[in-house]
């Protein structure tokens, strides 16, 4: 059973389009992180959200943490080919030291 | 600043052989993790450690063992390699798990034949 469910699993869009990917769980998380992974590399942190309802922006990327701290979304505006990669959400459950990851969303932005 | 260093980068094992994947970090992080990533999939937690001398199982610990004798090193041991252990293995470290950024090594690509 996957603790963190990500959707969609694959997404292929044209340059300039907008997109949203989701990370959902039935469990409450003390924080959620979003990572981006390129082929042959380890994941790299994009953002951490901690407070329910929190919204963080990173250039064209907007991250939101659900009010109940069970879900999060990543919205990319005007996607560019450089945004291509595997986007992973990760969470550390309250009271647990485990850092678990979702299966990821593989994004391809075509020129 | 090297960050998290994993060795080797690639390895081919025969069924039944044993090996140790090395992981070292120079950031004085207390938390360290081992993950495996199968093709097209996310990361599954194998084992983790919250400090020297303390380790605990993750989501998929069967077939693996770990030790943490120092803050810097967190080796992963495969005792009897099986084809199902063919994967890319990532080691990561973090100052804290709750909201703390995890820094990853470059990964070890292991094939068991």
PDB file of C-alpha atoms in Angstrom:
ATOM      1  CA  UNK A   1       0.000   0.000   0.000  1.00  0.00           C
ATOM      2  CA  UNK A   2       1.427   3.326  -1.117  1.00  0.00           C
ATOM      3  CA  UNK A   3       1.256   5.889   1.671  1.00  0.00           C
ATOM      4  CA  UNK A   4       1.520   8.778  -0.785  1.00  0.00           C
ATOM      5  CA  UNK A   5      -0.426   8.545  -4.035  1.00  0.00           C
ATOM      6  CA  UNK A   6       0.696  10.762  -6.889  1.00  0.00           C
ATOM      7  CA  UNK A   7      -1.276  11.562 -10.019  1.00  0.00           C
ATOM      8  CA  UNK A   8      -0.995  11.525 -12.885  1.00  0.00           C
ATOM      9  CA  UNK A   9       1.798   8.989 -13.212  1.00  0.00           C
ATOM     10  CA  UNK A  10       2.801  10.308 -16.651  1.00  0.00           C
ATOM     11  CA  UNK A  11       2.198  13.696 -18.252  1.00  0.00           C
ATOM     12  CA  UNK A  12       3.316  14.856 -21.691  1.00  0.00           C
ATOM     13  CA  UNK A  13       2.523  18.442 -22.679  1.00  0.00           C
ATOM     14  CA  UNK A  14       3.631  21.156 -25.080  1.00  0.00           C
ATOM     15  CA  UNK A  15       5.837  24.062 -24.104  1.00  0.00           C
ATOM     16  CA  UNK A  16       3.780  26.941 -22.748  1.00  0.00           C
ATOM     17  CA  UNK A  17       0.969  24.828 -21.279  1.00  0.00           C
ATOM     18  CA  UNK A  18      -0.002  24.835 -17.608  1.00  0.00           C
ATOM     19  CA  UNK A  19      -0.226  21.688 -15.500  1.00  0.00           C
ATOM     20  CA  UNK A  20      -1.016  20.472 -12.003  1.00  0.00           C
ATOM     21  CA  UNK A  21       0.179  17.293 -10.312  1.00  0.00           C
ATOM     22  CA  UNK A  22      -1.221  15.917  -7.090  1.00  0.00           C
ATOM     23  CA  UNK A  23       0.008  14.107  -4.001  1.00  0.00           C
ATOM     24  CA  UNK A  24      -2.650  12.540  -1.784  1.00  0.00           C
ATOM     25  CA  UNK A  25      -2.723  10.456   1.380  1.00  0.00           C
ATOM     26  CA  UNK A  26      -5.189   9.204   3.940  1.00  0.00           C
ATOM     27  CA  UNK A  27      -2.636  10.056   6.634  1.00  0.00           C
ATOM     28  CA  UNK A  28      -1.770  13.401   8.169  1.00  0.00           C
ATOM     29  CA  UNK A  29       1.757  14.631   7.552  1.00  0.00           C
ATOM     30  CA  UNK A  30       3.730  17.068   9.655  1.00  0.00           C
ATOM     31  CA  UNK A  31       5.305  18.318   6.428  1.00  0.00           C
ATOM     32  CA  UNK A  32       5.434  17.497   2.741  1.00  0.00           C
ATOM     33  CA  UNK A  33       8.324  17.967   0.395  1.00  0.00           C
ATOM     34  CA  UNK A  34       8.526  18.103  -3.397  1.00  0.00           C
ATOM     35  CA  UNK A  35      11.618  16.851  -5.176  1.00  0.00           C
ATOM     36  CA  UNK A  36      12.644  16.813  -8.811  1.00  0.00           C
ATOM     37  CA  UNK A  37      14.779  14.013 -10.225  1.00  0.00           C
ATOM     38  CA  UNK A  38      16.590  13.959 -13.547  1.00  0.00           C
ATOM     39  CA  UNK A  39      17.780  10.730 -15.208  1.00  0.00           C
ATOM     40  CA  UNK A  40      20.877   9.273 -13.570  1.00  0.00           C
ATOM     41  CA  UNK A  41      20.726  11.666 -10.645  1.00  0.00           C
ATOM     42  CA  UNK A  42      19.373  11.661  -7.126  1.00  0.00           C
ATOM     43  CA  UNK A  43      16.291  13.754  -6.250  1.00  0.00           C
ATOM     44  CA  UNK A  44      16.791  17.415  -5.421  1.00  0.00           C
ATOM     45  CA  UNK A  45      14.504  19.311  -3.052  1.00  0.00           C
ATOM     46  CA  UNK A  46      12.246  21.969  -4.563  1.00  0.00           C
ATOM     47  CA  UNK A  47      10.191  23.009  -1.549  1.00  0.00           C
ATOM     48  CA  UNK A  48       8.912  21.992   1.878  1.00  0.00           C
ATOM     49  CA  UNK A  49       5.387  22.872   3.046  1.00  0.00           C
ATOM     50  CA  UNK A  50       4.621  22.667   6.736  1.00  0.00           C
ATOM     51  CA  UNK A  51       1.420  24.559   7.573  1.00  0.00           C
ATOM     52  CA  UNK A  52      -2.044  23.436   6.444  1.00  0.00           C
ATOM     53  CA  UNK A  53      -3.251  25.695   3.621  1.00  0.00           C
ATOM     54  CA  UNK A  54       0.256  26.987   2.954  1.00  0.00           C
ATOM     55  CA  UNK A  55       1.096  28.187  -0.559  1.00  0.00           C
ATOM     56  CA  UNK A  56       4.675  28.600  -1.736  1.00  0.00           C
ATOM     57  CA  UNK A  57       5.890  29.929  -5.058  1.00  0.00           C
ATOM     58  CA  UNK A  58       9.159  29.167  -6.774  1.00  0.00           C
ATOM     59  CA  UNK A  59       9.301  31.157 -10.024  1.00  0.00           C
ATOM     60  CA  UNK A  60       6.716  29.410 -12.262  1.00  0.00           C
ATOM     61  CA  UNK A  61       6.024  26.639  -9.729  1.00  0.00           C
ATOM     62  CA  UNK A  62       3.288  26.980  -7.100  1.00  0.00           C
ATOM     63  CA  UNK A  63       3.012  24.474  -4.261  1.00  0.00           C
ATOM     64  CA  UNK A  64       0.035  24.093  -1.951  1.00  0.00           C
ATOM     65  CA  UNK A  65      -0.440  22.036   1.211  1.00  0.00           C
ATOM     66  CA  UNK A  66      -3.989  20.944   1.948  1.00  0.00           C
ATOM     67  CA  UNK A  67      -5.806  22.383   4.943  1.00  0.00           C
ATOM     68  CA  UNK A  68      -5.906  18.959   6.609  1.00  0.00           C
ATOM     69  CA  UNK A  69      -2.218  18.305   5.790  1.00  0.00           C
ATOM     70  CA  UNK A  70      -3.114  15.123   3.879  1.00  0.00           C
ATOM     71  CA  UNK A  71      -2.507  16.336   0.336  1.00  0.00           C
ATOM     72  CA  UNK A  72      -0.461  18.705  -1.761  1.00  0.00           C
ATOM     73  CA  UNK A  73      -0.363  19.999  -5.304  1.00  0.00           C
ATOM     74  CA  UNK A  74       2.265  21.377  -7.646  1.00  0.00           C
ATOM     75  CA  UNK A  75       1.184  23.757 -10.399  1.00  0.00           C
ATOM     76  CA  UNK A  76       3.541  24.770 -13.194  1.00  0.00           C
ATOM     77  CA  UNK A  77       2.698  27.805 -15.310  1.00  0.00           C
ATOM     78  CA  UNK A  78       3.940  28.063 -18.895  1.00  0.00           C
ATOM     79  CA  UNK A  79       5.939  24.843 -18.778  1.00  0.00           C
ATOM     80  CA  UNK A  80       9.337  24.746 -20.465  1.00  0.00           C
ATOM     81  CA  UNK A  81      11.405  21.803 -21.742  1.00  0.00           C
ATOM     82  CA  UNK A  82      13.754  22.353 -18.807  1.00  0.00           C
ATOM     83  CA  UNK A  83      10.901  21.375 -16.469  1.00  0.00           C
ATOM     84  CA  UNK A  84      11.075  17.809 -17.801  1.00  0.00           C
ATOM     85  CA  UNK A  85      11.782  15.308 -15.029  1.00  0.00           C
ATOM     86  CA  UNK A  86      10.326  13.072 -12.351  1.00  0.00           C
ATOM     87  CA  UNK A  87       8.470  14.999  -9.639  1.00  0.00           C
ATOM     88  CA  UNK A  88       8.278  13.251  -6.295  1.00  0.00           C
ATOM     89  CA  UNK A  89       6.426  14.151  -3.149  1.00  0.00           C
ATOM     90  CA  UNK A  90       7.740  12.977   0.205  1.00  0.00           C
ATOM     91  CA  UNK A  91       6.418  13.134   3.720  1.00  0.00           C
ATOM     92  CA  UNK A  92       7.526  12.604   7.250  1.00  0.00           C
ATOM     93  CA  UNK A  93       4.577  11.431   9.316  1.00  0.00           C
ATOM     94  CA  UNK A  94       4.064  13.064  12.661  1.00  0.00           C
ATOM     95  CA  UNK A  95       5.767  11.007  15.336  1.00  0.00           C
ATOM     96  CA  UNK A  96       7.698   8.936  12.797  1.00  0.00           C
ATOM     97  CA  UNK A  97      11.238   9.451  11.562  1.00  0.00           C
ATOM     98  CA  UNK A  98      10.519   7.722   8.262  1.00  0.00           C
ATOM     99  CA  UNK A  99      10.723   9.860   5.134  1.00  0.00           C
ATOM    100  CA  UNK A 100       8.546   8.133   2.525  1.00  0.00           C
ATOM    101  CA  UNK A 101       8.075   8.974  -1.138  1.00  0.00           C
ATOM    102  CA  UNK A 102       5.279   8.685  -3.660  1.00  0.00           C
ATOM    103  CA  UNK A 103       5.774   6.920  -7.010  1.00  0.00           C
ATOM    104  CA  UNK A 104       6.238  10.232  -8.778  1.00  0.00           C
ATOM    105  CA  UNK A 105       4.887  12.011 -11.826  1.00  0.00           C
ATOM    106  CA  UNK A 106       7.038  11.769 -14.935  1.00  0.00           C
ATOM    107  CA  UNK A 107       6.667  15.071 -16.791  1.00  0.00           C
ATOM    108  CA  UNK A 108       7.758  15.589 -20.392  1.00  0.00           C
ATOM    109  CA  UNK A 109       7.547  19.073 -21.878  1.00  0.00           C
ATOM    110  CA  UNK A 110       7.900  19.029 -25.645  1.00  0.00           C
ATOM    111  CA  UNK A 111       9.330  22.059 -27.494  1.00  0.00           C
TER     112      UNK A 111
ATOM    113  CA  UNK B   1      32.044  19.844   0.248  1.00  0.00           C
ATOM    114  CA  UNK B   2      31.333  16.312  -1.052  1.00  0.00           C
ATOM    115  CA  UNK B   3      27.826  15.929   0.450  1.00  0.00           C
ATOM    116  CA  UNK B   4      26.661  12.312   0.181  1.00  0.00           C
ATOM    117  CA  UNK B   5      29.055   9.890  -1.513  1.00  0.00           C
ATOM    118  CA  UNK B   6      28.001   6.425  -2.664  1.00  0.00           C
ATOM    119  CA  UNK B   7      30.259   3.657  -3.920  1.00  0.00           C
ATOM    120  CA  UNK B   8      30.298   1.810  -6.217  1.00  0.00           C
ATOM    121  CA  UNK B   9      28.324   3.529  -8.988  1.00  0.00           C
ATOM    122  CA  UNK B  10      27.676   0.298 -10.856  1.00  0.00           C
ATOM    123  CA  UNK B  11      27.870  -3.368  -9.906  1.00  0.00           C
ATOM    124  CA  UNK B  12      26.854  -6.705 -11.383  1.00  0.00           C
ATOM    125  CA  UNK B  13      26.331  -9.537  -8.915  1.00  0.00           C
ATOM    126  CA  UNK B  14      25.606 -13.204  -9.425  1.00  0.00           C
ATOM    127  CA  UNK B  15      22.676 -14.785  -7.591  1.00  0.00           C
ATOM    128  CA  UNK B  16      23.701 -15.730  -4.076  1.00  0.00           C
ATOM    129  CA  UNK B  17      26.677 -13.363  -3.859  1.00  0.00           C
ATOM    130  CA  UNK B  18      27.006 -10.749  -1.147  1.00  0.00           C
ATOM    131  CA  UNK B  19      28.085  -7.143  -1.250  1.00  0.00           C
ATOM    132  CA  UNK B  20      28.102  -3.920   0.719  1.00  0.00           C
ATOM    133  CA  UNK B  21      26.986  -0.608  -0.715  1.00  0.00           C
ATOM    134  CA  UNK B  22      28.903   2.222   0.901  1.00  0.00           C
ATOM    135  CA  UNK B  23      27.448   5.602   1.860  1.00  0.00           C
ATOM    136  CA  UNK B  24      29.269   8.466   3.544  1.00  0.00           C
ATOM    137  CA  UNK B  25      28.171  12.025   4.310  1.00  0.00           C
ATOM    138  CA  UNK B  26      30.256  14.942   5.518  1.00  0.00           C
ATOM    139  CA  UNK B  27      27.454  17.279   6.620  1.00  0.00           C
ATOM    140  CA  UNK B  28      27.197  15.954  10.191  1.00  0.00           C
ATOM    141  CA  UNK B  29      23.591  14.914   9.567  1.00  0.00           C
ATOM    142  CA  UNK B  30      21.942  12.682  12.139  1.00  0.00           C
ATOM    143  CA  UNK B  31      19.382  11.127   9.796  1.00  0.00           C
ATOM    144  CA  UNK B  32      20.401   8.767   7.033  1.00  0.00           C
ATOM    145  CA  UNK B  33      18.280   6.672   4.657  1.00  0.00           C
ATOM    146  CA  UNK B  34      18.588   3.921   2.095  1.00  0.00           C
ATOM    147  CA  UNK B  35      16.097   3.774  -0.776  1.00  0.00           C
ATOM    148  CA  UNK B  36      15.688   1.620  -3.832  1.00  0.00           C
ATOM    149  CA  UNK B  37      14.191   2.863  -7.067  1.00  0.00           C
ATOM    150  CA  UNK B  38      12.888   0.424  -9.645  1.00  0.00           C
ATOM    151  CA  UNK B  39      12.429   1.551 -13.285  1.00  0.00           C
ATOM    152  CA  UNK B  40       9.677   4.148 -13.649  1.00  0.00           C
ATOM    153  CA  UNK B  41       8.916   4.049  -9.949  1.00  0.00           C
ATOM    154  CA  UNK B  42       9.374   6.243  -6.933  1.00  0.00           C
ATOM    155  CA  UNK B  43      11.645   5.580  -3.984  1.00  0.00           C
ATOM    156  CA  UNK B  44      10.979   2.821  -1.480  1.00  0.00           C
ATOM    157  CA  UNK B  45      12.552   3.127   1.959  1.00  0.00           C
ATOM    158  CA  UNK B  46      14.716   0.130   2.920  1.00  0.00           C
ATOM    159  CA  UNK B  47      16.273   1.191   6.229  1.00  0.00           C
ATOM    160  CA  UNK B  48      16.894   4.415   8.052  1.00  0.00           C
ATOM    161  CA  UNK B  49      18.921   5.691  10.987  1.00  0.00           C
ATOM    162  CA  UNK B  50      18.373   8.592  13.352  1.00  0.00           C
ATOM    163  CA  UNK B  51      21.917   8.535  14.713  1.00  0.00           C
ATOM    164  CA  UNK B  52      24.984   6.407  15.341  1.00  0.00           C
ATOM    165  CA  UNK B  53      24.005   3.040  16.763  1.00  0.00           C
ATOM    166  CA  UNK B  54      20.299   3.429  15.916  1.00  0.00           C
ATOM    167  CA  UNK B  55      18.690   1.861  12.854  1.00  0.00           C
ATOM    168  CA  UNK B  56      15.163   0.848  11.933  1.00  0.00           C
ATOM    169  CA  UNK B  57      13.300  -0.879   9.124  1.00  0.00           C
ATOM    170  CA  UNK B  58      11.597   0.974   6.331  1.00  0.00           C
ATOM    171  CA  UNK B  59       9.010  -0.260   3.825  1.00  0.00           C
ATOM    172  CA  UNK B  60      11.059  -3.005   2.131  1.00  0.00           C
ATOM    173  CA  UNK B  61      13.812  -4.274   4.503  1.00  0.00           C
ATOM    174  CA  UNK B  62      13.813  -7.982   3.615  1.00  0.00           C
ATOM    175  CA  UNK B  63      17.117  -9.173   2.142  1.00  0.00           C
ATOM    176  CA  UNK B  64      19.095  -6.202   3.475  1.00  0.00           C
ATOM    177  CA  UNK B  65      20.988  -5.231   6.601  1.00  0.00           C
ATOM    178  CA  UNK B  66      22.494  -1.982   7.810  1.00  0.00           C
ATOM    179  CA  UNK B  67      24.763  -0.683  10.518  1.00  0.00           C
ATOM    180  CA  UNK B  68      25.577   2.828  11.758  1.00  0.00           C
ATOM    181  CA  UNK B  69      28.748   2.853  13.816  1.00  0.00           C
ATOM    182  CA  UNK B  70      29.582   6.493  13.051  1.00  0.00           C
ATOM    183  CA  UNK B  71      27.607   9.615  12.145  1.00  0.00           C
ATOM    184  CA  UNK B  72      29.277   9.724   8.728  1.00  0.00           C
ATOM    185  CA  UNK B  73      28.822   6.169   7.413  1.00  0.00           C
ATOM    186  CA  UNK B  74      25.729   4.076   6.724  1.00  0.00           C
ATOM    187  CA  UNK B  75      26.572   0.924   4.711  1.00  0.00           C
ATOM    188  CA  UNK B  76      23.882  -1.331   3.233  1.00  0.00           C
ATOM    189  CA  UNK B  77      24.577  -5.063   3.123  1.00  0.00           C
ATOM    190  CA  UNK B  78      23.046  -7.565   0.692  1.00  0.00           C
ATOM    191  CA  UNK B  79      23.722 -11.061   1.981  1.00  0.00           C
ATOM    192  CA  UNK B  80      22.309 -13.387  -0.698  1.00  0.00           C
ATOM    193  CA  UNK B  81      21.643 -11.409  -3.842  1.00  0.00           C
ATOM    194  CA  UNK B  82      18.466 -12.203  -5.768  1.00  0.00           C
ATOM    195  CA  UNK B  83      17.260 -10.926  -9.176  1.00  0.00           C
ATOM    196  CA  UNK B  84      14.471  -9.036  -7.365  1.00  0.00           C
ATOM    197  CA  UNK B  85      17.170  -6.821  -5.840  1.00  0.00           C
ATOM    198  CA  UNK B  86      18.146  -5.450  -9.239  1.00  0.00           C
ATOM    199  CA  UNK B  87      17.525  -1.740  -8.802  1.00  0.00           C
ATOM    200  CA  UNK B  88      19.100   1.667  -8.307  1.00  0.00           C
ATOM    201  CA  UNK B  89      19.978   2.315  -4.690  1.00  0.00           C
ATOM    202  CA  UNK B  90      20.077   5.808  -3.224  1.00  0.00           C
ATOM    203  CA  UNK B  91      21.496   6.898   0.082  1.00  0.00           C
ATOM    204  CA  UNK B  92      20.318  10.171   1.616  1.00  0.00           C
ATOM    205  CA  UNK B  93      20.979  12.221   4.716  1.00  0.00           C
ATOM    206  CA  UNK B  94      19.084  14.957   6.511  1.00  0.00           C
ATOM    207  CA  UNK B  95      19.635  17.256   9.445  1.00  0.00           C
ATOM    208  CA  UNK B  96      16.102  16.520  10.588  1.00  0.00           C
ATOM    209  CA  UNK B  97      13.264  14.505   9.134  1.00  0.00           C
ATOM    210  CA  UNK B  98      10.394  16.846   9.851  1.00  0.00           C
ATOM    211  CA  UNK B  99      10.737  19.423   7.107  1.00  0.00           C
ATOM    212  CA  UNK B 100      14.444  18.934   6.731  1.00  0.00           C
ATOM    213  CA  UNK B 101      15.887  18.683   3.237  1.00  0.00           C
ATOM    214  CA  UNK B 102      17.173  15.245   2.291  1.00  0.00           C
ATOM    215  CA  UNK B 103      20.418  15.266   0.315  1.00  0.00           C
ATOM    216  CA  UNK B 104      20.947  12.335  -2.002  1.00  0.00           C
ATOM    217  CA  UNK B 105      23.966  10.551  -3.361  1.00  0.00           C
ATOM    218  CA  UNK B 106      24.378   9.773  -7.059  1.00  0.00           C
ATOM    219  CA  UNK B 107      23.051   6.256  -6.668  1.00  0.00           C
ATOM    220  CA  UNK B 108      24.377   2.722  -7.168  1.00  0.00           C
ATOM    221  CA  UNK B 109      23.009   0.769 -10.122  1.00  0.00           C
ATOM    222  CA  UNK B 110      22.949  -2.907  -9.126  1.00  0.00           C
ATOM    223  CA  UNK B 111      22.161  -5.790 -11.450  1.00  0.00           C
ATOM    224  CA  UNK B 112      21.766  -9.341 -10.126  1.00  0.00           C
ATOM    225  CA  UNK B 113      22.102 -12.065 -12.771  1.00  0.00           C
TER     226      UNK B 113
END
